Coordinates of C-alpha atoms and ligand atoms in Angstrom, one line a residue:
X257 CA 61.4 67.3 95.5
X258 CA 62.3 68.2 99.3
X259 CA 66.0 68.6 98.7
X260 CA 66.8 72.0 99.4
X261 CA 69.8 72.0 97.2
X262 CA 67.7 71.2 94.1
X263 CA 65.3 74.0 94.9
X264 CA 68.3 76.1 94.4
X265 CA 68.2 75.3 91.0
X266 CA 65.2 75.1 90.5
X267 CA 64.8 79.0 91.9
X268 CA 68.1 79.7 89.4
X269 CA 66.0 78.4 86.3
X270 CA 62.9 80.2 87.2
X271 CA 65.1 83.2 87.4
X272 CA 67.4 82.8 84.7
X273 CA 63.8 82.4 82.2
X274 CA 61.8 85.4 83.8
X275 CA 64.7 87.7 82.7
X276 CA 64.8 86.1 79.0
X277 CA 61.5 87.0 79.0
X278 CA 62.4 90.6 80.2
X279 CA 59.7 90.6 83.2
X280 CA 60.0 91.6 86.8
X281 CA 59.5 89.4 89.7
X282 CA 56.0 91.7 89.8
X283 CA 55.2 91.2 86.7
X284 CA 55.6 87.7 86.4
X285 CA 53.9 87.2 89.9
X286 CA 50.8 89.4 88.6
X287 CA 50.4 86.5 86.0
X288 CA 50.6 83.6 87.6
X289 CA 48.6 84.8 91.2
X290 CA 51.5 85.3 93.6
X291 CA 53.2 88.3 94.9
X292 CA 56.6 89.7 94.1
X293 CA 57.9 88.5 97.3
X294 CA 56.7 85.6 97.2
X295 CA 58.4 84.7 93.7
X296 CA 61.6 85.7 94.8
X297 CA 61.4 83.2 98.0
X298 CA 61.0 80.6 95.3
X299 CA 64.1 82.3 93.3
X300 CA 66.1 82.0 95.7
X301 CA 65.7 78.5 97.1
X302 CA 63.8 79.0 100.0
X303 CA 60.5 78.1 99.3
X304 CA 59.4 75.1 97.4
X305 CA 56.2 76.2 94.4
X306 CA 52.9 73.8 94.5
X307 CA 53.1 71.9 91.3
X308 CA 50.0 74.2 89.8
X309 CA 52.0 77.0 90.4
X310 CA 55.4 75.6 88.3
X311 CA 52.5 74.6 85.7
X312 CA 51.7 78.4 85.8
X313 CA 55.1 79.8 85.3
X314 CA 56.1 77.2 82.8
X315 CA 53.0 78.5 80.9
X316 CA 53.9 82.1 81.1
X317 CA 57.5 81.8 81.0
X318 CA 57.0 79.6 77.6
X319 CA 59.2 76.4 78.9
X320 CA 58.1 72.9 79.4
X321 CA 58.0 72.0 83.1
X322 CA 60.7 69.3 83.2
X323 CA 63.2 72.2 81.7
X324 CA 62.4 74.4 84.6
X325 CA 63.4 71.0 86.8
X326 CA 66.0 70.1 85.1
X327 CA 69.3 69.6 87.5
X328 CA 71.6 72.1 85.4
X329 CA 72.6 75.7 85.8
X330 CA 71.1 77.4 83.0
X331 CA 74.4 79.0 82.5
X332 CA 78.4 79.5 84.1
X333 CA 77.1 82.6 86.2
X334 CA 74.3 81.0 87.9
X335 CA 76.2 77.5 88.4
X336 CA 78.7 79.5 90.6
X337 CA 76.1 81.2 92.4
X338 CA 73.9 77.3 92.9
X339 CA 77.6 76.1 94.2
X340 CA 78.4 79.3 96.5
X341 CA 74.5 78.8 97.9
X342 CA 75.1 75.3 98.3
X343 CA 78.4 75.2 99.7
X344 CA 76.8 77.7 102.9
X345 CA 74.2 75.5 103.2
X346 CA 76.5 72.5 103.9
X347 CA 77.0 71.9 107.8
X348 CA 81.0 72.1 107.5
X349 CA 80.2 76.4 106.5
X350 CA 77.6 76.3 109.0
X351 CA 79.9 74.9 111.8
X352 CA 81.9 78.2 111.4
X353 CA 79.1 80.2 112.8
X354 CA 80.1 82.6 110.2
X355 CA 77.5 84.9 107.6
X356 CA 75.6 83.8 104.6
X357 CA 76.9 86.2 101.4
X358 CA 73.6 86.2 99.4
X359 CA 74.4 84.9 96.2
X360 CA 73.1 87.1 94.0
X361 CA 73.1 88.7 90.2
X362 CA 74.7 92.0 92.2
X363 CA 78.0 90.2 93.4
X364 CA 80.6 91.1 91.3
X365 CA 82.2 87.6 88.9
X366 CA 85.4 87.7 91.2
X367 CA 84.1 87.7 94.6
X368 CA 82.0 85.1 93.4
X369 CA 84.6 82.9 92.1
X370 CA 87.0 83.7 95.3
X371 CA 84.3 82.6 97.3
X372 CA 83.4 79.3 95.8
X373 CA 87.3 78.4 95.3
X374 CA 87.9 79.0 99.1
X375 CA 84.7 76.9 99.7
X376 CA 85.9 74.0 97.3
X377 CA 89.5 74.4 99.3
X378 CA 88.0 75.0 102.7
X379 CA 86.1 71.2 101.7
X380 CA 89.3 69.5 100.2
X381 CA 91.1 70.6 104.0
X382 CA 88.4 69.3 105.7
X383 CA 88.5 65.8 103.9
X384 CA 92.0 65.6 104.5
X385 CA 92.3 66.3 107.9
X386 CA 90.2 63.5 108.4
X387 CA 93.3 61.3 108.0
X388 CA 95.4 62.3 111.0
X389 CA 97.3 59.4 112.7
X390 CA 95.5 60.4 115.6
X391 CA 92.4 59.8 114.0
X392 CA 93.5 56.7 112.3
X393 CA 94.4 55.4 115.6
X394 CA 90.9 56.1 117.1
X395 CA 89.4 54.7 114.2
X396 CA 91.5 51.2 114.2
X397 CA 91.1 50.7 118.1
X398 CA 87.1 51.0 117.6
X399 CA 87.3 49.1 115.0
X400 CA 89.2 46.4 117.3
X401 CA 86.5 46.6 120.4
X402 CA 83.8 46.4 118.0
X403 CA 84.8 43.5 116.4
X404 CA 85.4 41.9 119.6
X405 CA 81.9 42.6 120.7
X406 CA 81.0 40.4 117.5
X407 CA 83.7 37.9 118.6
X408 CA 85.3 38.5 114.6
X409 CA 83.0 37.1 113.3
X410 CA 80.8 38.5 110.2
X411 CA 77.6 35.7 109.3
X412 CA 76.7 38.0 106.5
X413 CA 79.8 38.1 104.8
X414 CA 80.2 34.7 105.6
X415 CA 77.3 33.5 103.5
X416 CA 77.8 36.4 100.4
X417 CA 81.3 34.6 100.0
X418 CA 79.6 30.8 100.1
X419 CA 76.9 32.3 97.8
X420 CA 79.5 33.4 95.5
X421 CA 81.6 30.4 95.4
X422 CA 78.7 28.0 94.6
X423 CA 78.2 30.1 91.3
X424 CA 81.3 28.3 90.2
X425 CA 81.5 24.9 92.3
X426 CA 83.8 25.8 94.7
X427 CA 83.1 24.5 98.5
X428 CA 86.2 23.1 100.0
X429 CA 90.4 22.9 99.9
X430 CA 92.4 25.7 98.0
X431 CA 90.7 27.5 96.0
X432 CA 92.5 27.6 92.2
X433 CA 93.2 30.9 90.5
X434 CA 91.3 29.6 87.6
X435 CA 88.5 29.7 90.1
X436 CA 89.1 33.7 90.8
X437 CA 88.8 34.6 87.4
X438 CA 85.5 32.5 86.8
X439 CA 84.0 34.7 89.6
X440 CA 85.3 37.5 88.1
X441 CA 83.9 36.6 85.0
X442 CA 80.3 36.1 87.1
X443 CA 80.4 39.3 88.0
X444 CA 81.4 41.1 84.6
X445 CA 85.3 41.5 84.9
X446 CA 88.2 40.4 83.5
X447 CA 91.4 39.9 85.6
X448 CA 94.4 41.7 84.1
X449 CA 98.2 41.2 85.1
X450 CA 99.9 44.0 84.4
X451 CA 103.6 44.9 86.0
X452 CA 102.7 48.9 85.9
X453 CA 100.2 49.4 88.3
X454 CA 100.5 52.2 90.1
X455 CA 103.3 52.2 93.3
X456 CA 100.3 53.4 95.7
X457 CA 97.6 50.8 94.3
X458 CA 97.1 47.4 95.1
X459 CA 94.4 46.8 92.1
X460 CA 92.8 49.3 90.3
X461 CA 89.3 48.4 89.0
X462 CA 87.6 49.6 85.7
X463 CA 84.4 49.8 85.9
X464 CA 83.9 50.8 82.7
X465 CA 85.1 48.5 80.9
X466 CA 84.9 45.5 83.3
X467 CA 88.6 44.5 83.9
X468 CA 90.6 44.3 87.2
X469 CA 94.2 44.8 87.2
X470 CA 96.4 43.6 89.2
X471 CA 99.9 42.8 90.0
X472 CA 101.9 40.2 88.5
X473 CA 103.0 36.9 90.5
X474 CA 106.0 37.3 92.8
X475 CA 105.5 34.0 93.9
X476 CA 103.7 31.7 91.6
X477 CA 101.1 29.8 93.6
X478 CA 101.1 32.2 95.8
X479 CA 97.6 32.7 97.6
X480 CA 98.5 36.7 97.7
X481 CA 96.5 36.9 94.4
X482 CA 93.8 35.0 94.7
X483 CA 93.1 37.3 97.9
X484 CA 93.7 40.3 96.1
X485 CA 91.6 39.5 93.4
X486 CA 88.9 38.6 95.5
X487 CA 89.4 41.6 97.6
X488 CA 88.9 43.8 94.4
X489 CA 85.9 41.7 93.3
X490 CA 84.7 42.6 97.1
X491 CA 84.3 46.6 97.0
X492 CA 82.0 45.8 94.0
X493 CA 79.7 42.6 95.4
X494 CA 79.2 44.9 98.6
X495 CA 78.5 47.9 96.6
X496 CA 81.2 50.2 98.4
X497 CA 81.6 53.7 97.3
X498 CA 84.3 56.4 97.7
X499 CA 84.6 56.3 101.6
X500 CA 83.8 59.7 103.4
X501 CA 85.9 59.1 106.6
X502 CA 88.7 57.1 107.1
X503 CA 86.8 55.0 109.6
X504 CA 84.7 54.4 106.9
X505 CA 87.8 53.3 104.6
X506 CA 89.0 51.4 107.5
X507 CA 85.6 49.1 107.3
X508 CA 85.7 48.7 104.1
X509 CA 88.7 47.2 104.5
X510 CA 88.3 45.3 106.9
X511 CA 85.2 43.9 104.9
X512 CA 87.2 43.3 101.7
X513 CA 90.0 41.0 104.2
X514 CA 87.2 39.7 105.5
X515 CA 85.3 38.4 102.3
X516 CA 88.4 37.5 100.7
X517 CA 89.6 35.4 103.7
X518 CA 86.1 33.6 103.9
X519 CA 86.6 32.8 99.8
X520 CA 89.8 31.2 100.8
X521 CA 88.2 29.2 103.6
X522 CA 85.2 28.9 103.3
X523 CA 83.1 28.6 106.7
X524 CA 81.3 25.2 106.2
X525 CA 84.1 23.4 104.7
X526 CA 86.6 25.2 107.3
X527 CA 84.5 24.7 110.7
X528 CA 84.1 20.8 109.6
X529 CA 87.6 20.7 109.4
X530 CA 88.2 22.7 112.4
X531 CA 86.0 21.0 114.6
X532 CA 87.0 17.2 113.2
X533 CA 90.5 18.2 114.6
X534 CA 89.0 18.9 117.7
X535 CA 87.5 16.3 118.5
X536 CA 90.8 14.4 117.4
X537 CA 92.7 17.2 120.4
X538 CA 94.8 17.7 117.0
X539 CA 94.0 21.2 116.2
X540 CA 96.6 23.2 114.8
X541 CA 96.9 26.6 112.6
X542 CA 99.3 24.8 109.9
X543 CA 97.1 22.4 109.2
X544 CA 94.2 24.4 108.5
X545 CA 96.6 26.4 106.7
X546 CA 98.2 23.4 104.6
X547 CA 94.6 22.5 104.0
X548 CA 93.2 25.0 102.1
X549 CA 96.8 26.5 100.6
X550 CA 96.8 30.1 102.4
X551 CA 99.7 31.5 104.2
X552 CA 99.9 31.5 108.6
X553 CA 98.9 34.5 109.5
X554 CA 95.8 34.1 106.9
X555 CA 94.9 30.8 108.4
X556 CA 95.4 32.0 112.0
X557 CA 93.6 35.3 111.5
X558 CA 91.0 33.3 110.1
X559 CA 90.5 31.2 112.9
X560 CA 89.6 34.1 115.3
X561 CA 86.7 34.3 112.9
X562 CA 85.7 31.3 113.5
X563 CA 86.9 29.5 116.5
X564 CA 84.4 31.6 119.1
X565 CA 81.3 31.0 117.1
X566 CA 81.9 27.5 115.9
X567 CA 84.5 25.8 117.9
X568 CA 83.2 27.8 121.4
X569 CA 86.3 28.9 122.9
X570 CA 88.2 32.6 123.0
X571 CA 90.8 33.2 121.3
X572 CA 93.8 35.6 121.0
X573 CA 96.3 36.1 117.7
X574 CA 99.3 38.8 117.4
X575 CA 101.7 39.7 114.4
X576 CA 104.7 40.8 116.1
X577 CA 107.7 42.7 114.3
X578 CA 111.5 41.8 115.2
X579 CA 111.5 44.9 117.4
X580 CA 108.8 43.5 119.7
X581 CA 105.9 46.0 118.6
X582 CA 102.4 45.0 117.6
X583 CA 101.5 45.4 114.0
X584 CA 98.2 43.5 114.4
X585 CA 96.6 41.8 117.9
X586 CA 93.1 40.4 118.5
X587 CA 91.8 38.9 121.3
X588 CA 88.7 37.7 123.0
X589 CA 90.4 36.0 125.1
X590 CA 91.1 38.2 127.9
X591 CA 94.8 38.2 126.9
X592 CA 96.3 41.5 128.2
X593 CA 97.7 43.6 125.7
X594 CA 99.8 46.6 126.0
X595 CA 97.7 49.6 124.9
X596 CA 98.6 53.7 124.9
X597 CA 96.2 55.6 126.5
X598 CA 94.1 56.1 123.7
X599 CA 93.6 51.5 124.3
X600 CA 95.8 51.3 120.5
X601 CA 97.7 48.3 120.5
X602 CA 99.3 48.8 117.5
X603 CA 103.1 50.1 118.0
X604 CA 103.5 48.8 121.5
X605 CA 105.7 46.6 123.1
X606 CA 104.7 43.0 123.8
X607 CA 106.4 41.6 126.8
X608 CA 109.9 39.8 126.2
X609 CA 108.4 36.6 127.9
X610 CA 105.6 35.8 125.6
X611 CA 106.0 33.8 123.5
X612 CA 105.8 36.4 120.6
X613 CA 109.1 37.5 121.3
X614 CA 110.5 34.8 122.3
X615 CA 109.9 32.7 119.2
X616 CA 111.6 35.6 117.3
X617 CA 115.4 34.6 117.0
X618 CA 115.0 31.1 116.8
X619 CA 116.8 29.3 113.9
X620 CA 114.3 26.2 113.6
X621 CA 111.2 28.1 111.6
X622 CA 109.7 24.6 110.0
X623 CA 107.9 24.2 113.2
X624 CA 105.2 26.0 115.6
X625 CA 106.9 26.8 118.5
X626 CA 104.7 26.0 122.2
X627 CA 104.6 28.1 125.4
X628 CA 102.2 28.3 128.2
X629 CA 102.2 32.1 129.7
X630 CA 101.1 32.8 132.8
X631 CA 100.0 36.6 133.0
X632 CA 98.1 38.8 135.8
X633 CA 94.9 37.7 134.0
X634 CA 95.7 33.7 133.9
X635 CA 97.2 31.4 132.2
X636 CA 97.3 31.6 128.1
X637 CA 98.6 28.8 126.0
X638 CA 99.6 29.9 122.3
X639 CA 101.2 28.6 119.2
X640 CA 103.5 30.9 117.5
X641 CA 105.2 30.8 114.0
X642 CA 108.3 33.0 113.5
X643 CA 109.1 34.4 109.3
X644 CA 111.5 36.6 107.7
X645 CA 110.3 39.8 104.9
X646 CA 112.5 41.7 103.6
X647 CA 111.1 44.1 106.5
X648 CA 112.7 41.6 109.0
X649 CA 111.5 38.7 111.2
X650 CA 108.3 38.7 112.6
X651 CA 105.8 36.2 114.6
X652 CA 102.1 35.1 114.1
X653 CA 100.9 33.7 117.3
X654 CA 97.4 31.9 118.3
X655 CA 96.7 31.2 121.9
X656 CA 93.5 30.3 124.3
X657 CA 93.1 30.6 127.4
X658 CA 94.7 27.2 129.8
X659 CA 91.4 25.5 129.7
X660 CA 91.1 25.5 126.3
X661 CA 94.4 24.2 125.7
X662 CA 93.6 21.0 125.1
X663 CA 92.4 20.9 122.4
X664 CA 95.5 21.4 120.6
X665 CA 98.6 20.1 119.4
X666 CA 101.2 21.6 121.0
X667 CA 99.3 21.4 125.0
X668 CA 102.0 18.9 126.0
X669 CA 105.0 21.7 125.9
X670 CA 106.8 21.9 128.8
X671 CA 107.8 25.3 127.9
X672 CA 106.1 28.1 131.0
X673 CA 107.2 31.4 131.8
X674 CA 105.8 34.0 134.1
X675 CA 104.9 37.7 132.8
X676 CA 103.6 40.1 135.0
X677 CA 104.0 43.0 132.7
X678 CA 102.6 46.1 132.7
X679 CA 104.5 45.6 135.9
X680 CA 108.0 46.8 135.3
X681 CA 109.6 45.1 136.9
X682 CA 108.8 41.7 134.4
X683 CA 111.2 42.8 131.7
X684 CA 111.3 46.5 131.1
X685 CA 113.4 47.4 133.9
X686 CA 117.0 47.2 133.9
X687 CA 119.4 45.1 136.2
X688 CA 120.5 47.8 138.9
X689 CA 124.3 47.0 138.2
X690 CA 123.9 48.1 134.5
X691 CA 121.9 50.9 135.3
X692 CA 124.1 52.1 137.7
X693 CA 126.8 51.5 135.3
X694 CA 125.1 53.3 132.3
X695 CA 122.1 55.4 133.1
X696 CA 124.3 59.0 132.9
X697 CA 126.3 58.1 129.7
X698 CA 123.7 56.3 127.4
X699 CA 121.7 58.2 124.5
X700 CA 119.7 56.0 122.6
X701 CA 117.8 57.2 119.7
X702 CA 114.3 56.1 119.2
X703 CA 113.3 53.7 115.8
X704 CA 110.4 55.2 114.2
X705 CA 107.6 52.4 113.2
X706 CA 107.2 53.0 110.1
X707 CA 103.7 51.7 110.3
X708 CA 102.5 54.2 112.7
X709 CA 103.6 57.0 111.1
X710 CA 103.6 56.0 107.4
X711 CA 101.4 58.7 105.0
X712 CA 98.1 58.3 106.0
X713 CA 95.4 57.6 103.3
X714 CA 93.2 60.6 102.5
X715 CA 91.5 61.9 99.4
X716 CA 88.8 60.6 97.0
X717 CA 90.4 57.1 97.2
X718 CA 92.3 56.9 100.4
X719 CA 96.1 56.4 100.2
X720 CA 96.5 56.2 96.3
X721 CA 97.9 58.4 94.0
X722 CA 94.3 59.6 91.9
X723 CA 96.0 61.0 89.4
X724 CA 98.3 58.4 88.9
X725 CA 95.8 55.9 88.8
X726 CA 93.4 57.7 86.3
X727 CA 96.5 58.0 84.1
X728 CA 97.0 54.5 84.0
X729 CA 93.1 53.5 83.3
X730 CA 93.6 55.8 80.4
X731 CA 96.6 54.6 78.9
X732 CA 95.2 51.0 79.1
X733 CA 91.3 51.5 78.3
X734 CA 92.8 52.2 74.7
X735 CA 94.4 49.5 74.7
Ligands
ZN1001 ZN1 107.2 41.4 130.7

């Protein structure tokens, strides 16, 4: 027992049974070979008793020892006073540099319960705060350079999601819905379509009672499902608690895509197919995609995952929206990518030239579209596939560097432009004429990204409505 926090209990109970007993720290010390101060150390937390000595007092005070450990308060009082004790033991109170109030008998009820409400308030701030979009920022560009470092690519989860799949056959091509729920079923959960999940959830998970629910099909067929399913069954298979940071809810995250993604496609059956394309000079994200029955930018984003470690070459992706800003980019490739100053990608502009923006706008979307890019840091190669959401048009492209090109469908293009952006003068800045012509009379207002600066997750379960969710477990656990 070296927790300090439980011998702040412990001390309470010791207490809160010498004064049932009606004796005086002296008095009870007399009996049990200690001195008064020395009793009230232990009281109060501060000093841990030898075992023979809570033998002793559990003797004397006329309570079996495992009461006097017990992790209760003995009563209301005393668990505000444990709390209070607690709370200014915690390193966010002691960051403050401010004083310790002794919680003792001799504070008066109210101070005691101001106190510990500011202290429960002063920790619900602090968990918030965690969430700024500054922070979130931070924590998604780490998260980029650190998966770089590991080329994307996760053996561990890699061989949980094979492990899992052989429990129920699966090795290669789409995995079938009636697939998910057999997994689920491994694991102890049912899979539940329900069309009133909460607006901020994506699945909600009863542990209780096994059963995950999730969303109804919008598509049938769909691979959204299977994925979310699979991300669901994830949190639980790696054991994930309530995060503590949003870095931390970030990884998990990123774990969950991760696991799901290599359910979908899984890495033996996908490198053999990967690398038999190859060696053909055939490869191509829309087959791999057509192969295992997942959508583009699942395919693509699954092929950073795999192409560095398997297939031996770097690689770049990019999700671009219809207003040229990054909502996702990866590379390990050396591609440069526009980054603030804090190196976040996410938000900026790509340039006009790649082929990311370029794509965007054309009518024909039943084929990839080809462009070599020639860039400040070499010559890039990239596939890109333009779609429409009711959010607007948006690109998924995959690229290598030249020499790797050929490898792929698509090297023969004849398509090649020149970007030397950051340089401005690539395709940010304006023809003189027009600028002449309209630098003094044109106010433009800025589009917000939505993504950017959307509500940023925060509380027990980051980004979802807690009470809305616990309502809904209720009304269906009855059920
Ligand atoms: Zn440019």
């Amino acid at each position: 027992m070296n927790d300090s926090s439980d011998l702040i209990t412990l001390g309470r109970r010791i207490r809160h049974h010498r004064k049932l007993n009606g004796l005086t720290l002296d008095q009870l010390g007399a009996r049990v070979g200690v001195v008064g101060s020395q009793l009230s150390l232990i009281e109060n937390g501060r000093r841990e008793p030898k075992l023979s000595l809570l033998q002793s007092l559990a003797t004397e005070l006329g309570v079996p020892v495992p009461d006097l450990l017990s992790a209760e308060a003995p009563d209301a009082r005393t668990a505000l006073e444990i709390e209070l004790a607690k709370a200014q033991q915690a390193p966010l109170y002691a960051s403050l540099g401010l004083p310790t109030v002794p919680a003792s008998r001799s504070l008066p009820l109210e101070t005691l319960e101001s106190l510990v409400g500011l202290h429960r308030e002063l920790r619900r701030r602090a968990t918030e705060s965690i969430a700024t979009p500054e922070e979130a920022r931070r924590a998604n560009t780490e998260n980029r350079l650190a998966m770089r470092l590991k080329n994307n690519y996760l053996p561990d989860l890699e061989q949980l999601a094979e492990e899992t799949l052989a429990t129920v056959g699966h090795s290669s091509g789409a995995l079938t819905h009636r697939s998910v729920s057999l997994l689920a079923e491994n694991l102890g959960f049912t899979l539940i379509y329900v069309d009133n999940l909460p607006h901020s959830a994506r699945s909600v998970t009863d542990l209780e009672n096994g059963r995950i629910y999730l969303p109804p099909a919008s598509i049938p067929g769909g691979h959204g499902l299977r994925s979310m399913a699979l991300q669901a069954m994830a949190h639980r298979l790696l054991g994930h608690q309530p995060p503590q940071s949003y870095a931390e809810f970030l990884q998990q995250r990123l774990e969950i895509n991760y696991f799901a993604a290599a359910c979908l496609m899984p890495r033996t059956a996908s490198v053999a197919f990967l690398s038999a394309a190859k060696q053909r000079k055939d490869l191509s994200v829309e087959d791999f995609r057509d192969a295992f029955g997942v959508t583009h930018e699942a395919a693509a984003l699954r092929m950073t995952n795999l192409a560095t470690s398997h297939l031996d070459m770097g690689v770049h992706f990019l999700r671009v929206g219809e207003d040229g800003a990054i909502y996702k980019a990866y590379e390990n490739d050396g591609l440069p990518l526009p980054a603030d100053v804090t190196g976040a990608v996410e938000g900026q502009l790509v340039c006009r030239k790649w082929a990311a923006r370029g794509a965007l706008g054309r009518t024909n979307r039943t084929t990839e579209f080809y462009q070599y890019t020639d860039t400040p840091a070499g010559t890039f190669w990239c596939a890109t596939q333009t779609g429409k959401t009711d959010a607007g048009e948006f690109s998924i492209s995959f690229g290598v560097p030249f020499s790797e090109a050929k490898w792929f469908r698509g090297r023969d293009t004849q398509g090649r432009v020149q970007s030397t952006c950051p340089d401005e003068s690539c395709c940010r800045k304006p023809a003189s004429e027009l600028a002449e012509r309209w630098s003094s009379a044109a106010w433009p207002s800025a589009k917000l990204h939505a993504h950017i600066l959307a509500p940023l997750p925060s509380g027990k379960f980051p980004g979802v409505d807690e009470n809305e969710v616990y309502q809904f477990l209720e009304a269906h656990s009855a059920s």
